[in-house]
Amino acid sequence: MTLSDRLADAPPRPAGRWRTSLRLVVAGVFVGVLVVVLAGQWRQARPLLGRLSVPVVLASWALVLAGIYATFRSWRAALADLGGSLAHTGGMRVFYLGQLGKYLPGTVWPAVTQMRLGRDYRVPPRASGAAFVVFMLMLIGTGLLVGVPVIPLLGRDAVDEYRWLAVVLPLFALALRLARRPPMPAPLSLGGILRVAGWAVVSWLCYGVHVYLLARQLGAEGGALLWLQCTGAFAAAFVSGPLLLVVPAGAGIREAALLLLLGSTVTAPVAAVIAVVSRLLFIVGDVAWSGVAVVAARRAVSAPGSLPPGPS
């Protein structure tokens, strides 16, 4: 094991009280969101919930987990290209625990948390912060690239309500171009950008299949076209949340957007069930990956030759 790997697998610091408060906030926000989304379609949606089989739900969750992992690899590629050396185990802890901050209002909390956790592994806060910015720009940018071309296939209502996303896309291209310039801690390479974007696209493909599986289980018909519609609708709905900075993890925004975008492809009750089940799978997925990261970090600490963290 190299010195950098030992540093990256340093033991975690004690958790603060804010995580307990965070769990309470997340629980309250999402219970309210799920109730609101289902309320308008409850009579029609209730029978549909019984159609979801355990194998299909587990398969959808596995795809969500794969998509979340792909976003981690995208972020880690950005960090590496900016000069932040972080081994896999340490990177998982910094990213997944940091991502819990997205459930607080605003997009700044994951960056702040990742910068704080990165200091445990000797990653400069400047590199952590820059990696988060590049990662988010690429995640939203690729989401727009995947979602915007599909919107015309989702019906007139989708086009009328989400044509503004086509205007936002060039702005993200400009922002990424500016992000390659100083005062970045290191210049972004073309190879690094392609790796960040590639993993982000993989995440959208995984998320699209998870929506497709749920839609087919709930009675939607279609093959490749339905998968394309599900992928584009989810990508467009997903990126709508981060664009509204005051909403925790896009709570409510993503569900409402998905309900509208899928409304002409599947029935409204089916879209409502997909939106709610998808949100629950993401919450459980984020918590599960955070747990895996903590366990992996603790096991790495107990390995012979591991080094303690330095002063923060």
mmCIF file of C-alpha atoms in Angstrom:
data_model
loop_
_atom_site.group_PDB
_atom_site.id
_atom_site.type_symbol
_atom_site.label_atom_id
_atom_site.label_comp_id
_atom_site.label_asym_id
_atom_site.label_seq_id
_atom_site.Cartn_x
_atom_site.Cartn_y
_atom_site.Cartn_z
ATOM 1 C CA MET A 1 0.000 0.000 0.000
ATOM 2 C CA THR A 2 1.420 3.350 -1.004
ATOM 3 C CA LEU A 3 1.647 6.363 1.278
ATOM 4 C CA SER A 4 -1.128 8.157 -0.635
ATOM 5 C CA ASP A 5 -3.429 5.140 -0.256
ATOM 6 C CA ARG A 6 -2.751 5.017 3.482
ATOM 7 C CA LEU A 7 -3.540 8.675 3.806
ATOM 8 C CA ALA A 8 -6.733 8.241 1.788
ATOM 9 C CA ASP A 9 -7.854 5.371 4.022
ATOM 10 C CA ALA A 10 -7.345 7.321 7.237
ATOM 11 C CA PRO A 11 -9.988 6.773 9.927
ATOM 12 C CA PRO A 12 -13.110 8.930 9.853
ATOM 13 C CA ARG A 13 -13.673 11.684 12.360
ATOM 14 C CA PRO A 14 -16.575 11.489 14.813
ATOM 15 C CA ALA A 15 -19.935 12.458 13.347
ATOM 16 C CA GLY A 16 -21.415 15.759 14.412
ATOM 17 C CA ARG A 17 -24.893 16.382 15.756
ATOM 18 C CA TRP A 18 -25.922 17.927 12.449
ATOM 19 C CA ARG A 19 -26.392 14.448 10.968
ATOM 20 C CA THR A 20 -29.135 13.653 13.456
ATOM 21 C CA SER A 21 -30.875 16.897 12.569
ATOM 22 C CA LEU A 22 -30.324 16.126 8.901
ATOM 23 C CA ARG A 23 -32.113 12.796 9.192
ATOM 24 C CA LEU A 24 -35.096 14.473 10.831
ATOM 25 C CA VAL A 25 -35.217 17.176 8.161
ATOM 26 C CA VAL A 26 -34.968 14.632 5.359
ATOM 27 C CA ALA A 27 -37.700 12.471 6.856
ATOM 28 C CA GLY A 28 -40.072 15.387 7.316
ATOM 29 C CA VAL A 29 -39.467 16.913 3.882
ATOM 30 C CA PHE A 30 -39.814 13.705 1.955
ATOM 31 C CA VAL A 31 -42.861 12.407 3.768
ATOM 32 C CA GLY A 32 -44.562 15.689 2.900
ATOM 33 C CA VAL A 33 -43.375 15.571 -0.717
ATOM 34 C CA LEU A 34 -44.530 12.002 -1.274
ATOM 35 C CA VAL A 35 -47.930 12.711 0.255
ATOM 36 C CA VAL A 36 -48.423 15.756 -1.991
ATOM 37 C CA VAL A 37 -47.371 13.907 -5.156
ATOM 38 C CA LEU A 38 -49.691 10.972 -4.504
ATOM 39 C CA ALA A 39 -52.636 12.958 -3.139
ATOM 40 C CA GLY A 40 -53.994 14.118 -6.479
ATOM 41 C CA GLN A 41 -53.779 10.658 -8.062
ATOM 42 C CA TRP A 42 -54.390 8.466 -5.030
ATOM 43 C CA ARG A 43 -57.578 6.725 -6.160
ATOM 44 C CA GLN A 44 -56.029 5.639 -9.423
ATOM 45 C CA ALA A 45 -52.504 5.160 -8.087
ATOM 46 C CA ARG A 46 -53.332 2.985 -5.088
ATOM 47 C CA PRO A 47 -54.197 -0.176 -7.095
ATOM 48 C CA LEU A 48 -51.034 0.298 -9.167
ATOM 49 C CA LEU A 49 -48.777 -0.013 -6.139
ATOM 50 C CA GLY A 50 -49.843 -3.638 -5.812
ATOM 51 C CA ARG A 51 -48.581 -4.347 -9.332
ATOM 52 C CA LEU A 52 -44.978 -3.691 -8.399
ATOM 53 C CA SER A 53 -43.254 -6.996 -7.783
ATOM 54 C CA VAL A 54 -40.337 -7.338 -5.426
ATOM 55 C CA PRO A 55 -37.919 -8.526 -8.161
ATOM 56 C CA VAL A 56 -38.695 -5.506 -10.362
ATOM 57 C CA VAL A 57 -38.349 -3.055 -7.469
ATOM 58 C CA LEU A 58 -35.029 -4.644 -6.490
ATOM 59 C CA ALA A 59 -33.825 -4.535 -10.094
ATOM 60 C CA SER A 60 -34.783 -0.858 -10.303
ATOM 61 C CA TRP A 61 -32.991 -0.173 -7.023
ATOM 62 C CA ALA A 62 -29.879 -1.969 -8.308
ATOM 63 C CA LEU A 63 -29.860 0.365 -11.307
ATOM 64 C CA VAL A 64 -30.255 3.375 -9.013
ATOM 65 C CA LEU A 65 -27.303 2.128 -6.960
ATOM 66 C CA ALA A 66 -25.276 1.692 -10.153
ATOM 67 C CA GLY A 67 -26.198 5.198 -11.272
ATOM 68 C CA ILE A 68 -25.211 6.691 -7.922
ATOM 69 C CA TYR A 69 -21.897 4.845 -8.110
ATOM 70 C CA ALA A 70 -21.331 6.247 -11.604
ATOM 71 C CA THR A 71 -21.807 9.767 -10.228
ATOM 72 C CA PHE A 72 -19.162 8.999 -7.614
ATOM 73 C CA ARG A 73 -16.753 7.942 -10.344
ATOM 74 C CA SER A 74 -17.569 11.121 -12.252
ATOM 75 C CA TRP A 75 -16.782 13.269 -9.191
ATOM 76 C CA ARG A 76 -13.600 11.317 -8.455
ATOM 77 C CA ALA A 77 -12.448 11.777 -12.059
ATOM 78 C CA ALA A 78 -12.936 15.524 -11.679
ATOM 79 C CA LEU A 79 -11.005 15.557 -8.396
ATOM 80 C CA ALA A 80 -8.133 13.544 -9.882
ATOM 81 C CA ASP A 81 -7.883 15.825 -12.910
ATOM 82 C CA LEU A 82 -7.674 18.828 -10.578
ATOM 83 C CA GLY A 83 -4.796 17.341 -8.624
ATOM 84 C CA GLY A 84 -6.664 15.786 -5.693
ATOM 85 C CA SER A 85 -5.174 12.366 -4.900
ATOM 86 C CA LEU A 86 -7.769 10.232 -3.146
ATOM 87 C CA ALA A 87 -7.936 6.437 -2.975
ATOM 88 C CA HIS A 88 -11.185 4.615 -3.683
ATOM 89 C CA THR A 89 -12.200 3.974 -0.067
ATOM 90 C CA GLY A 90 -11.431 7.487 1.103
ATOM 91 C CA GLY A 91 -13.156 8.918 -1.951
ATOM 92 C CA MET A 92 -16.322 6.952 -1.210
ATOM 93 C CA ARG A 93 -16.470 8.316 2.318
ATOM 94 C CA VAL A 94 -15.917 11.913 1.227
ATOM 95 C CA PHE A 95 -18.393 11.751 -1.666
ATOM 96 C CA TYR A 96 -21.251 9.716 -0.225
ATOM 97 C CA LEU A 97 -21.299 11.362 3.194
ATOM 98 C CA GLY A 98 -20.919 14.737 1.505
ATOM 99 C CA GLN A 99 -23.840 13.978 -0.785
ATOM 100 C CA LEU A 100 -26.160 13.749 2.207
ATOM 101 C CA GLY A 101 -25.816 17.516 2.350
ATOM 102 C CA LYS A 102 -27.941 17.795 -0.788
ATOM 103 C CA TYR A 103 -30.985 17.098 1.359
ATOM 104 C CA LEU A 104 -30.551 20.516 2.940
ATOM 105 C CA PRO A 105 -31.773 23.643 1.117
ATOM 106 C CA GLY A 106 -29.213 24.869 -1.406
ATOM 107 C CA THR A 107 -26.517 23.102 -3.415
ATOM 108 C CA VAL A 108 -23.631 24.426 -1.328
ATOM 109 C CA TRP A 109 -23.845 21.870 1.489
ATOM 110 C CA PRO A 110 -22.393 18.870 -0.393
ATOM 111 C CA ALA A 111 -19.439 21.036 -1.429
ATOM 112 C CA VAL A 112 -18.906 22.316 2.116
ATOM 113 C CA THR A 113 -19.136 18.819 3.580
ATOM 114 C CA GLN A 114 -16.823 17.307 0.976
ATOM 115 C CA MET A 115 -14.276 20.060 1.547
ATOM 116 C CA ARG A 116 -14.412 19.386 5.279
ATOM 117 C CA LEU A 117 -14.125 15.594 4.916
ATOM 118 C CA GLY A 118 -11.429 15.931 2.270
ATOM 119 C CA ARG A 119 -9.182 17.665 4.787
ATOM 120 C CA ASP A 120 -9.055 14.373 6.711
ATOM 121 C CA TYR A 121 -7.251 12.898 3.698
ATOM 122 C CA ARG A 122 -4.961 15.866 2.971
ATOM 123 C CA VAL A 123 -7.036 16.973 -0.024
ATOM 124 C CA PRO A 124 -6.834 20.784 -0.307
ATOM 125 C CA PRO A 125 -10.272 22.399 0.168
ATOM 126 C CA ARG A 126 -9.682 24.351 -3.019
ATOM 127 C CA ALA A 127 -9.377 21.111 -5.003
ATOM 128 C CA SER A 128 -12.467 19.612 -3.333
ATOM 129 C CA GLY A 129 -14.527 22.709 -4.009
ATOM 130 C CA ALA A 130 -13.406 22.959 -7.630
ATOM 131 C CA ALA A 131 -14.098 19.246 -8.193
ATOM 132 C CA PHE A 132 -17.642 19.667 -6.902
ATOM 133 C CA VAL A 133 -18.259 22.615 -9.235
ATOM 134 C CA VAL A 134 -16.925 20.754 -12.278
ATOM 135 C CA PHE A 135 -18.847 17.605 -11.323
ATOM 136 C CA MET A 136 -22.144 19.479 -10.937
ATOM 137 C CA LEU A 137 -21.645 21.396 -14.181
ATOM 138 C CA MET A 138 -20.985 18.162 -16.024
ATOM 139 C CA LEU A 139 -23.821 16.246 -14.356
ATOM 140 C CA ILE A 140 -26.380 18.939 -15.155
ATOM 141 C CA GLY A 141 -24.881 19.589 -18.593
ATOM 142 C CA THR A 142 -25.008 15.936 -19.644
ATOM 143 C CA GLY A 143 -28.493 15.676 -18.130
ATOM 144 C CA LEU A 144 -29.588 18.522 -20.370
ATOM 145 C CA LEU A 145 -27.928 16.873 -23.376
ATOM 146 C CA VAL A 146 -29.796 13.648 -22.653
ATOM 147 C CA GLY A 147 -33.120 15.228 -21.712
ATOM 148 C CA VAL A 148 -33.634 18.221 -23.992
ATOM 149 C CA PRO A 149 -33.630 16.317 -27.342
ATOM 150 C CA VAL A 150 -36.236 13.900 -25.962
ATOM 151 C CA ILE A 151 -38.686 16.553 -24.727
ATOM 152 C CA PRO A 152 -40.426 16.885 -28.140
ATOM 153 C CA LEU A 153 -41.215 13.147 -27.892
ATOM 154 C CA LEU A 154 -43.014 13.688 -24.576
ATOM 155 C CA GLY A 155 -45.963 15.737 -25.829
ATOM 156 C CA ARG A 156 -47.055 19.331 -26.168
ATOM 157 C CA ASP A 157 -47.336 19.958 -22.410
ATOM 158 C CA ALA A 158 -43.731 18.881 -21.900
ATOM 159 C CA VAL A 159 -42.544 21.158 -24.687
ATOM 160 C CA ASP A 160 -44.511 24.133 -23.374
ATOM 161 C CA GLU A 161 -43.346 23.745 -19.769
ATOM 162 C CA TYR A 162 -39.699 22.739 -20.271
ATOM 163 C CA ARG A 163 -38.549 24.496 -23.420
ATOM 164 C CA TRP A 164 -36.540 26.782 -21.118
ATOM 165 C CA LEU A 165 -34.090 23.929 -20.540
ATOM 166 C CA ALA A 166 -32.872 24.362 -24.121
ATOM 167 C CA VAL A 167 -31.931 27.950 -23.248
ATOM 168 C CA VAL A 168 -30.031 26.837 -20.148
ATOM 169 C CA LEU A 169 -27.874 24.299 -22.012
ATOM 170 C CA PRO A 170 -25.572 26.840 -23.765
ATOM 171 C CA LEU A 171 -25.066 28.593 -20.438
ATOM 172 C CA PHE A 172 -23.658 25.408 -18.940
ATOM 173 C CA ALA A 173 -21.348 24.965 -21.924
ATOM 174 C CA LEU A 174 -20.054 28.489 -21.317
ATOM 175 C CA ALA A 175 -19.710 27.852 -17.573
ATOM 176 C CA LEU A 176 -17.665 24.703 -18.231
ATOM 177 C CA ARG A 177 -15.402 26.621 -20.602
ATOM 178 C CA LEU A 178 -14.827 29.277 -17.956
ATOM 179 C CA ALA A 179 -14.194 26.587 -15.348
ATOM 180 C CA ARG A 180 -11.137 25.410 -17.271
ATOM 181 C CA ARG A 181 -9.410 28.729 -16.662
ATOM 182 C CA PRO A 182 -7.578 30.034 -13.566
ATOM 183 C CA PRO A 183 -8.001 30.226 -10.610
ATOM 184 C CA MET A 184 -8.651 26.474 -10.817
ATOM 185 C CA PRO A 185 -6.100 24.494 -8.745
ATOM 186 C CA ALA A 186 -4.999 22.717 -11.942
ATOM 187 C CA PRO A 187 -6.024 23.010 -15.593
ATOM 188 C CA LEU A 188 -8.759 20.637 -16.701
ATOM 189 C CA SER A 189 -7.562 18.245 -19.380
ATOM 190 C CA LEU A 190 -9.655 17.063 -22.296
ATOM 191 C CA GLY A 191 -9.224 13.486 -21.124
ATOM 192 C CA GLY A 192 -10.374 14.421 -17.636
ATOM 193 C CA ILE A 193 -13.466 16.185 -18.960
ATOM 194 C CA LEU A 194 -14.340 13.171 -21.093
ATOM 195 C CA ARG A 195 -14.000 10.853 -18.108
ATOM 196 C CA VAL A 196 -16.200 13.072 -15.943
ATOM 197 C CA ALA A 197 -18.798 13.340 -18.713
ATOM 198 C CA GLY A 198 -18.619 9.644 -19.565
ATOM 199 C CA TRP A 199 -19.428 8.500 -16.044
ATOM 200 C CA ALA A 200 -22.220 11.079 -15.840
ATOM 201 C CA VAL A 201 -23.785 9.701 -19.027
ATOM 202 C CA VAL A 202 -23.553 6.180 -17.591
ATOM 203 C CA SER A 203 -25.552 7.380 -14.589
ATOM 204 C CA TRP A 204 -28.317 8.778 -16.841
ATOM 205 C CA LEU A 205 -28.512 5.496 -18.739
ATOM 206 C CA CYS A 206 -28.891 3.552 -15.483
ATOM 207 C CA TYR A 207 -31.542 5.923 -14.194
ATOM 208 C CA GLY A 208 -33.435 5.699 -17.473
ATOM 209 C CA VAL A 209 -33.600 1.912 -17.300
ATOM 210 C CA HIS A 210 -34.858 2.005 -13.707
ATOM 211 C CA VAL A 211 -37.769 4.252 -14.771
ATOM 212 C CA TYR A 212 -38.395 2.021 -17.791
ATOM 213 C CA LEU A 213 -38.631 -1.107 -15.628
ATOM 214 C CA LEU A 214 -41.134 0.546 -13.301
ATOM 215 C CA ALA A 215 -43.187 1.841 -16.231
ATOM 216 C CA ARG A 216 -43.355 -1.576 -17.901
ATOM 217 C CA GLN A 217 -44.331 -3.238 -14.636
ATOM 218 C CA LEU A 218 -47.155 -0.722 -14.243
ATOM 219 C CA GLY A 219 -48.579 -1.488 -17.665
ATOM 220 C CA ALA A 220 -46.837 0.917 -20.038
ATOM 221 C CA GLU A 221 -46.177 -0.487 -23.493
ATOM 222 C CA GLY A 222 -43.171 0.111 -25.678
ATOM 223 C CA GLY A 223 -39.593 -0.905 -26.266
ATOM 224 C CA ALA A 224 -36.697 1.310 -27.263
ATOM 225 C CA LEU A 225 -38.898 4.388 -27.694
ATOM 226 C CA LEU A 226 -40.354 4.024 -24.204
ATOM 227 C CA TRP A 227 -36.860 3.609 -22.750
ATOM 228 C CA LEU A 228 -35.720 6.734 -24.601
ATOM 229 C CA GLN A 229 -38.721 8.674 -23.289
ATOM 230 C CA CYS A 230 -38.145 7.434 -19.730
ATOM 231 C CA THR A 231 -34.447 8.317 -19.868
ATOM 232 C CA GLY A 232 -34.999 11.779 -21.302
ATOM 233 C CA ALA A 233 -37.910 12.554 -18.989
ATOM 234 C CA PHE A 234 -35.973 11.520 -15.896
ATOM 235 C CA ALA A 235 -32.845 13.447 -16.914
ATOM 236 C CA ALA A 236 -34.852 16.620 -17.583
ATOM 237 C CA ALA A 237 -36.783 16.224 -14.328
ATOM 238 C CA PHE A 238 -33.624 15.504 -12.328
ATOM 239 C CA VAL A 239 -31.707 18.564 -13.508
ATOM 240 C CA SER A 240 -34.714 20.796 -12.820
ATOM 241 C CA GLY A 241 -34.134 20.348 -9.081
ATOM 242 C CA PRO A 242 -30.515 21.601 -8.786
ATOM 243 C CA LEU A 243 -31.413 24.616 -10.912
ATOM 244 C CA LEU A 244 -33.704 25.721 -8.063
ATOM 245 C CA LEU A 245 -31.130 26.212 -5.326
ATOM 246 C CA VAL A 246 -33.471 26.545 -2.355
ATOM 247 C CA VAL A 247 -35.091 23.128 -2.739
ATOM 248 C CA PRO A 248 -33.525 20.224 -0.770
ATOM 249 C CA ALA A 249 -32.342 17.631 -3.333
ATOM 250 C CA GLY A 250 -34.964 18.935 -5.752
ATOM 251 C CA ALA A 251 -37.688 17.708 -3.412
ATOM 252 C CA GLY A 252 -41.066 18.028 -5.080
ATOM 253 C CA ILE A 253 -39.607 19.658 -8.204
ATOM 254 C CA ARG A 254 -38.334 16.387 -9.639
ATOM 255 C CA GLU A 255 -41.570 14.565 -8.841
ATOM 256 C CA ALA A 256 -43.746 17.272 -10.365
ATOM 257 C CA ALA A 257 -41.532 17.480 -13.444
ATOM 258 C CA LEU A 258 -41.519 13.721 -13.923
ATOM 259 C CA LEU A 259 -45.284 13.631 -13.524
ATOM 260 C CA LEU A 260 -45.685 16.205 -16.290
ATOM 261 C CA LEU A 261 -42.977 14.905 -18.607
ATOM 262 C CA LEU A 262 -44.201 11.318 -18.480
ATOM 263 C CA GLY A 263 -47.858 12.310 -18.473
ATOM 264 C CA SER A 264 -48.329 11.854 -22.210
ATOM 265 C CA THR A 265 -46.246 8.679 -22.375
ATOM 266 C CA VAL A 266 -47.947 6.859 -19.515
ATOM 267 C CA THR A 267 -51.074 7.684 -17.534
ATOM 268 C CA ALA A 268 -50.885 10.299 -14.790
ATOM 269 C CA PRO A 269 -51.409 7.728 -11.973
ATOM 270 C CA VAL A 270 -48.600 5.576 -13.369
ATOM 271 C CA ALA A 271 -46.314 8.604 -13.587
ATOM 272 C CA ALA A 272 -47.170 9.506 -9.976
ATOM 273 C CA VAL A 273 -46.300 6.034 -8.727
ATOM 274 C CA ILE A 274 -43.038 6.050 -10.705
ATOM 275 C CA ALA A 275 -42.093 9.449 -9.270
ATOM 276 C CA VAL A 276 -42.739 8.402 -5.675
ATOM 277 C CA VAL A 277 -41.131 4.956 -5.898
ATOM 278 C CA SER A 278 -38.116 6.409 -7.703
ATOM 279 C CA ARG A 279 -37.630 9.020 -4.994
ATOM 280 C CA LEU A 280 -37.778 6.361 -2.280
ATOM 281 C CA LEU A 281 -35.245 4.215 -4.139
ATOM 282 C CA PHE A 282 -32.867 7.180 -4.349
ATOM 283 C CA ILE A 283 -33.192 7.972 -0.645
ATOM 284 C CA VAL A 284 -32.502 4.354 0.310
ATOM 285 C CA GLY A 285 -29.682 4.256 -2.246
ATOM 286 C CA ASP A 286 -27.977 7.345 -0.848
ATOM 287 C CA VAL A 287 -28.228 5.984 2.687
ATOM 288 C CA ALA A 288 -27.012 2.532 1.604
ATOM 289 C CA TRP A 289 -23.945 3.884 -0.205
ATOM 290 C CA SER A 290 -23.153 6.118 2.773
ATOM 291 C CA GLY A 291 -23.270 3.062 5.019
ATOM 292 C CA VAL A 292 -21.014 1.102 2.672
ATOM 293 C CA ALA A 293 -18.551 3.984 2.611
ATOM 294 C CA VAL A 294 -18.394 4.209 6.406
ATOM 295 C CA VAL A 295 -17.927 0.451 6.814
ATOM 296 C CA ALA A 296 -15.243 0.353 4.102
ATOM 297 C CA ALA A 297 -13.385 3.267 5.697
ATOM 298 C CA ARG A 298 -13.435 1.621 9.118
ATOM 299 C CA ARG A 299 -12.174 -1.666 7.732
ATOM 300 C CA ALA A 300 -9.375 0.171 5.947
ATOM 301 C CA VAL A 301 -8.399 1.789 9.239
ATOM 302 C CA SER A 302 -8.076 -1.595 10.924
ATOM 303 C CA ALA A 303 -5.762 -2.857 8.166
ATOM 304 C CA PRO A 304 -2.081 -3.143 9.160
ATOM 305 C CA GLY A 305 -0.005 -0.092 8.335
ATOM 306 C CA SER A 306 -2.896 2.360 8.094
ATOM 307 C CA LEU A 307 -2.052 5.913 9.135
ATOM 308 C CA PRO A 308 -4.121 8.235 11.339
ATOM 309 C CA PRO A 309 -5.483 11.449 9.879
ATOM 310 C CA GLY A 310 -3.500 14.614 10.246
ATOM 311 C CA PRO A 311 -4.651 17.765 11.956
ATOM 312 C CA SER A 312 -7.493 19.594 10.215
#
